[in-house]
CSV table of C-alpha atoms in Angstrom, one decimal:
chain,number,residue,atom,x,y,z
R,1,UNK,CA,2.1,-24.4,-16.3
R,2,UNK,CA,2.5,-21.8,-13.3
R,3,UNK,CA,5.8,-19.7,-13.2
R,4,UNK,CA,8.2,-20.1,-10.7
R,5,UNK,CA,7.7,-16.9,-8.9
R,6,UNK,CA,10.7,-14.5,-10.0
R,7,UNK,CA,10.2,-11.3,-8.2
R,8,UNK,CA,8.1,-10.3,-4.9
R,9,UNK,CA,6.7,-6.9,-5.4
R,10,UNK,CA,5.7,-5.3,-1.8
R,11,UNK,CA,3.3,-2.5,-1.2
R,12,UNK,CA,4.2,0.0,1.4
R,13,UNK,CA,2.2,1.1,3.9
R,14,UNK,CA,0.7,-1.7,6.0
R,15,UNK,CA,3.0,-3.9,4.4
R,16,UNK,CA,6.7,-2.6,5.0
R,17,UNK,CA,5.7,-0.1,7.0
R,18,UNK,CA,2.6,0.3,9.5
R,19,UNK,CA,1.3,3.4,8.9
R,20,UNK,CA,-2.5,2.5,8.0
R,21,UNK,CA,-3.8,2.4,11.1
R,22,UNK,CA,-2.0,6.4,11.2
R,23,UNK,CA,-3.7,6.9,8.0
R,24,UNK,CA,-7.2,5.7,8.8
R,25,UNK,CA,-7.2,7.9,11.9
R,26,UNK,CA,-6.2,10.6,10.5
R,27,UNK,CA,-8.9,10.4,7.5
R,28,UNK,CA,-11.6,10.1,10.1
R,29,UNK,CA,-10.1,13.4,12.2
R,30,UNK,CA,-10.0,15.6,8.9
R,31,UNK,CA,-13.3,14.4,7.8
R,32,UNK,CA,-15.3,15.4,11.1
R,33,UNK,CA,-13.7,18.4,10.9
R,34,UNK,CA,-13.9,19.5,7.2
R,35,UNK,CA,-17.7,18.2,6.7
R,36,UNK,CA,-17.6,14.8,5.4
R,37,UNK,CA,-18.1,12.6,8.6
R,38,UNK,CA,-16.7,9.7,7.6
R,39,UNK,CA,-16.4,6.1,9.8
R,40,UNK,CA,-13.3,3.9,9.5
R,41,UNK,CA,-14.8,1.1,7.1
R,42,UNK,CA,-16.2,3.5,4.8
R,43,UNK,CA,-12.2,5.2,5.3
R,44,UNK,CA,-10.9,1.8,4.5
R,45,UNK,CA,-13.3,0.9,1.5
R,46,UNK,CA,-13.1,4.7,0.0
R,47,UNK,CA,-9.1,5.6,0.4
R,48,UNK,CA,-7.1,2.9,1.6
R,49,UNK,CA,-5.0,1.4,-0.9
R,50,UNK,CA,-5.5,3.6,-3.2
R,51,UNK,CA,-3.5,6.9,-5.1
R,52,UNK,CA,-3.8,10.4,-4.0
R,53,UNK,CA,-5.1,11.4,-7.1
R,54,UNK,CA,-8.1,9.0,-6.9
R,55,UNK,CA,-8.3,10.3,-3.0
R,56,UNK,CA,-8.1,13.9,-3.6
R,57,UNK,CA,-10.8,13.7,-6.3
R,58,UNK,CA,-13.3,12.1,-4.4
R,59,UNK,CA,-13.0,14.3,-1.7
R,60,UNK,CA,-13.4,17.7,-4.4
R,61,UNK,CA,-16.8,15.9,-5.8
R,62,UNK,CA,-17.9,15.8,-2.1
R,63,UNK,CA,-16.5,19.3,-0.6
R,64,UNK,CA,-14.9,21.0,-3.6
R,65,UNK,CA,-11.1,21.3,-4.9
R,66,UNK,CA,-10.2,23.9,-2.3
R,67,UNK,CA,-11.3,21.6,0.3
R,68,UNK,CA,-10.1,18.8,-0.8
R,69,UNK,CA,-6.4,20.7,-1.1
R,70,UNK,CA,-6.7,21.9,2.2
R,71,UNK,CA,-8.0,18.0,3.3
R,72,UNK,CA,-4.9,16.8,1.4
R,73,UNK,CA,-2.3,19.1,2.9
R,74,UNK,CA,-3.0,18.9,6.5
R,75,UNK,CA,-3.1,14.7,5.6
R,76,UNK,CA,0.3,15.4,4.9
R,77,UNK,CA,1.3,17.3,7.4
R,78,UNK,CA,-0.2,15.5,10.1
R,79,UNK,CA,1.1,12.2,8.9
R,80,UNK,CA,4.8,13.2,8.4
R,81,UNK,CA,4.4,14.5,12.4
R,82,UNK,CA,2.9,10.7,13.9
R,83,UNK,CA,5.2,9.1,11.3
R,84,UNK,CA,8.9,11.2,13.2
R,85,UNK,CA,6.8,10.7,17.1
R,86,UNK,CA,7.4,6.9,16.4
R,87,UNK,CA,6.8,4.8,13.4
R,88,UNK,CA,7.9,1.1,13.3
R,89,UNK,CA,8.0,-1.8,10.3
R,90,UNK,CA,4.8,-4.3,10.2
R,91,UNK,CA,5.2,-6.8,12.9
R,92,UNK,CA,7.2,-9.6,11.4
R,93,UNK,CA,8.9,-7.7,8.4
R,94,UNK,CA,12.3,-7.6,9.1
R,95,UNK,CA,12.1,-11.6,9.7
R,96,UNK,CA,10.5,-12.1,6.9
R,97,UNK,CA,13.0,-9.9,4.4
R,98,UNK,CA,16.0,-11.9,6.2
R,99,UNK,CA,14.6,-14.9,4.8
R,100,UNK,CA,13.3,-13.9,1.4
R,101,UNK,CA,16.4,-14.9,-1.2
R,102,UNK,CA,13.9,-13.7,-4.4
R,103,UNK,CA,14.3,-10.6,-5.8
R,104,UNK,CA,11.9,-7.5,-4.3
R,105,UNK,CA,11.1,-4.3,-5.2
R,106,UNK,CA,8.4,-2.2,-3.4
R,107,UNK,CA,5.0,-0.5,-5.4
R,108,UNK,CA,3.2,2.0,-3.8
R,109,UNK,CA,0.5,3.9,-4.1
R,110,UNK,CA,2.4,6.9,-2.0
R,111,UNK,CA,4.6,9.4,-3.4
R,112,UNK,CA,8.2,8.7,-3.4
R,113,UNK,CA,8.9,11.6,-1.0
R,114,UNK,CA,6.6,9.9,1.5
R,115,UNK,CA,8.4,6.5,1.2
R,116,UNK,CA,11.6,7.9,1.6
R,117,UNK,CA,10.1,9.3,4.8
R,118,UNK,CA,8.8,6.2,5.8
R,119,UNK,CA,11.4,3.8,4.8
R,120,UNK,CA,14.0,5.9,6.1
R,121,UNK,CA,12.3,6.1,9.8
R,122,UNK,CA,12.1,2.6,9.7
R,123,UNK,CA,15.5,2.2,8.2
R,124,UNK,CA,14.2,-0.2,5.3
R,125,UNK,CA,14.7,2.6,2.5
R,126,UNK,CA,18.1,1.3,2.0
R,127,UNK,CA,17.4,-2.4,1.7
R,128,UNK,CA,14.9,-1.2,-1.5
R,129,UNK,CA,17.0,1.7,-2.7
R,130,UNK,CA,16.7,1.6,-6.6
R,131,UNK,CA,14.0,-0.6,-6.9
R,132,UNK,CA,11.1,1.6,-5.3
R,133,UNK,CA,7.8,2.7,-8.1
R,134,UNK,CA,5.3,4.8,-7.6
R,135,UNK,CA,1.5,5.3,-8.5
R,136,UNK,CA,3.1,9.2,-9.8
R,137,UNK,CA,4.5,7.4,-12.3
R,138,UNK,CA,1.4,5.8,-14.2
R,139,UNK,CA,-1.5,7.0,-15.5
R,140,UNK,CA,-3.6,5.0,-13.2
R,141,UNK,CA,-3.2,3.7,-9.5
R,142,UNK,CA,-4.6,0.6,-8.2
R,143,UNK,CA,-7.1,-1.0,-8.8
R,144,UNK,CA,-5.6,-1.1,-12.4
R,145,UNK,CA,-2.5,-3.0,-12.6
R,146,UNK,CA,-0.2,-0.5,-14.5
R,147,UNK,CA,1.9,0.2,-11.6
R,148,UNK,CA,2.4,-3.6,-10.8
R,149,UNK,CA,3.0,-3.9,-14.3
R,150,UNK,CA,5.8,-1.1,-14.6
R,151,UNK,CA,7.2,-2.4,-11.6
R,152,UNK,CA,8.2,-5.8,-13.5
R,153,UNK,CA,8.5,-4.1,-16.4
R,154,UNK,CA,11.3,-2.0,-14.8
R,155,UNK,CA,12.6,-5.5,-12.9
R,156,UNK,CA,12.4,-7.2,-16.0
R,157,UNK,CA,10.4,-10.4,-14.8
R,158,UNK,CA,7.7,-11.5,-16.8
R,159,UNK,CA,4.3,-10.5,-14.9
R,160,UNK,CA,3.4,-14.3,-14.2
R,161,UNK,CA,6.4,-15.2,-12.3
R,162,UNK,CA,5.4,-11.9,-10.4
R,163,UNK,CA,4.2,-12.4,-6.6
R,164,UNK,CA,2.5,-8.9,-5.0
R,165,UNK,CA,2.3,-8.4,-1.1
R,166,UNK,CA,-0.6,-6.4,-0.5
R,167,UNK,CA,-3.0,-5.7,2.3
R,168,UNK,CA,-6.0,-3.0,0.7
R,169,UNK,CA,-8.8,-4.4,-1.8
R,170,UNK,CA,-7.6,-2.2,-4.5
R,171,UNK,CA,-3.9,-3.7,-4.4
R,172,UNK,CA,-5.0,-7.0,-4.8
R,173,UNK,CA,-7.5,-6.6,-7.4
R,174,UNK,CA,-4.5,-4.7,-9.3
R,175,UNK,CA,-2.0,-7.5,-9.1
R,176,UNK,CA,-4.9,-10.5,-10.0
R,177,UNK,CA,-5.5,-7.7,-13.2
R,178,UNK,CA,-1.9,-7.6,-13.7
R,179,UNK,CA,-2.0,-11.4,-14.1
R,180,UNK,CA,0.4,-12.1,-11.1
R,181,UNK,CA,-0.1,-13.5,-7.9
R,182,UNK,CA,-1.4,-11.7,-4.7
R,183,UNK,CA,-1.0,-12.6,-0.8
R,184,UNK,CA,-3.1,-10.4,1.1
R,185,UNK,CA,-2.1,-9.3,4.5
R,186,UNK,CA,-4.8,-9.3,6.7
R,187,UNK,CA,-2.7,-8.3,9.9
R,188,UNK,CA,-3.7,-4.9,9.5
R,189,UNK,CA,-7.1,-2.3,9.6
R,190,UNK,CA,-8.4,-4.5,6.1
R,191,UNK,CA,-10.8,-7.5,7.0
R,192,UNK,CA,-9.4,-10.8,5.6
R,193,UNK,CA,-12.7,-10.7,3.6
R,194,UNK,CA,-11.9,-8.2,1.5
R,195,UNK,CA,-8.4,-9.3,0.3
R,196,UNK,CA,-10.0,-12.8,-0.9
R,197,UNK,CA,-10.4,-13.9,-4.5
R,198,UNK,CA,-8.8,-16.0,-7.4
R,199,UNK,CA,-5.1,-16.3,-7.2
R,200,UNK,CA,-4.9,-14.8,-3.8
R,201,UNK,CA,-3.3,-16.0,-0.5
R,202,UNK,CA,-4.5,-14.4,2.2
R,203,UNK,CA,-2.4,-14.6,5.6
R,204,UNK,CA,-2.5,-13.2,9.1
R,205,UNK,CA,1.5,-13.0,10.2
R,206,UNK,CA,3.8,-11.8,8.3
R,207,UNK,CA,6.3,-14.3,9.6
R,208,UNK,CA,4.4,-17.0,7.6
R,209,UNK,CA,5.2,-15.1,4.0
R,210,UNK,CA,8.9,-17.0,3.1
R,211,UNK,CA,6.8,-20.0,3.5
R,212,UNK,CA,3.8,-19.2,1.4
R,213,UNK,CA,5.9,-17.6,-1.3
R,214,UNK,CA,7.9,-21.2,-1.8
R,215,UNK,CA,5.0,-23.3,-1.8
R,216,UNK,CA,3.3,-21.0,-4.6
């Protein structure tokens, strides 16, 4: 018997917020630059979706940890600038959230300094104030579930009756391993390809969500 889904668990960027296509650019930029010429799908397979820890260390194998610091820091940098010149939510969002009457909470493999950055441009921080986890907080980031599962841990909804909104390959390989189900937003720089797989709804506008989430 399939759980009523309880609790919608949203990932950030690309999701709430559209700041991927930001991030993939700026990955591609630091990597000409820093000696690891890198093209956008091997951007998107490599970091998107995934934790800074599990970014950073893949750059140090490749150019070394003072490198990869460096890489890291002007990411950071760079990002918070494009982010205040004009940031807006994913196309559809705010609809979306107006019509949502489950419970949310947002997971993210971003700090929770960058999310209050980017929520708070976008003015959505407040609507998730207090329900907001991030991948700092568990030993591992996606694509292990332990953030997904903290998150309903912390919301105290059983994992099955968990639905996850996620648009990177890591995210929704971490919610099917945290046993709840995924709907992968392909509106974004991730091919609707790589989102597929059991227990996954994969969907283009993010309009159509309200209506997915009841029928599932």
């Amino acid at each position: 018997m399939i759980k009523p889904i309880e609790l919608v668990i949203f990932d950030c960027d690309g999701v709430l917020v559209d700041t991927e296509r930001i991030a993939l650019r700026l990955q591609v930029e630091l990597g000409a630059e820093l000696g690891w010429p890198l093209g956008e799908e091997e951007v998107i397979d490599r970091f998107i979706g995934r934790s800074s820890a599990s970014i950073k260390e893949q750059i140090a194998e490749r150019l070394g940890a003072p490198t990869a610091a460096l890489w890291w820091d002007q990411l950071i940098e760079r990002h918070r600038v494009a982010v205040d010149a004009g940031i807006t939510a994913v196309d559809g969002l705010p609809e979306a959230l107006a019509a949502i009457t489950l419970p949310t909470c947002v997971a993210s493999s971003g700090s929770h300094e960058k999310m209050r950055h980017t929520l708070g441009r976008t003015g959505l921080y407040e609507h998730f104030a207090g329900r907001i986890f991030s991948a700092s907080e568990v030993a591992r980031g996606k694509p292990d579930p332990d953030l997904f599962l903290l998150a309903a841990e912390r919301m105290g909804v059983d994992p099955a009756a968990c639905a996850v909104v996620e648009d990177s390959n890591p995210g929704v390989r971490a919610a099917r391993a945290a046993g709840m189900r995924a709907f992968g937003y392909a509106g974004g720089p991730t091919r609707a390809e790589r989102l597929e797989g059991p227990g996954t709804v994969v969907f283009h506008d993010m309009r159509a969500l309200p209506g997915l989430l009841a029928a599932h």
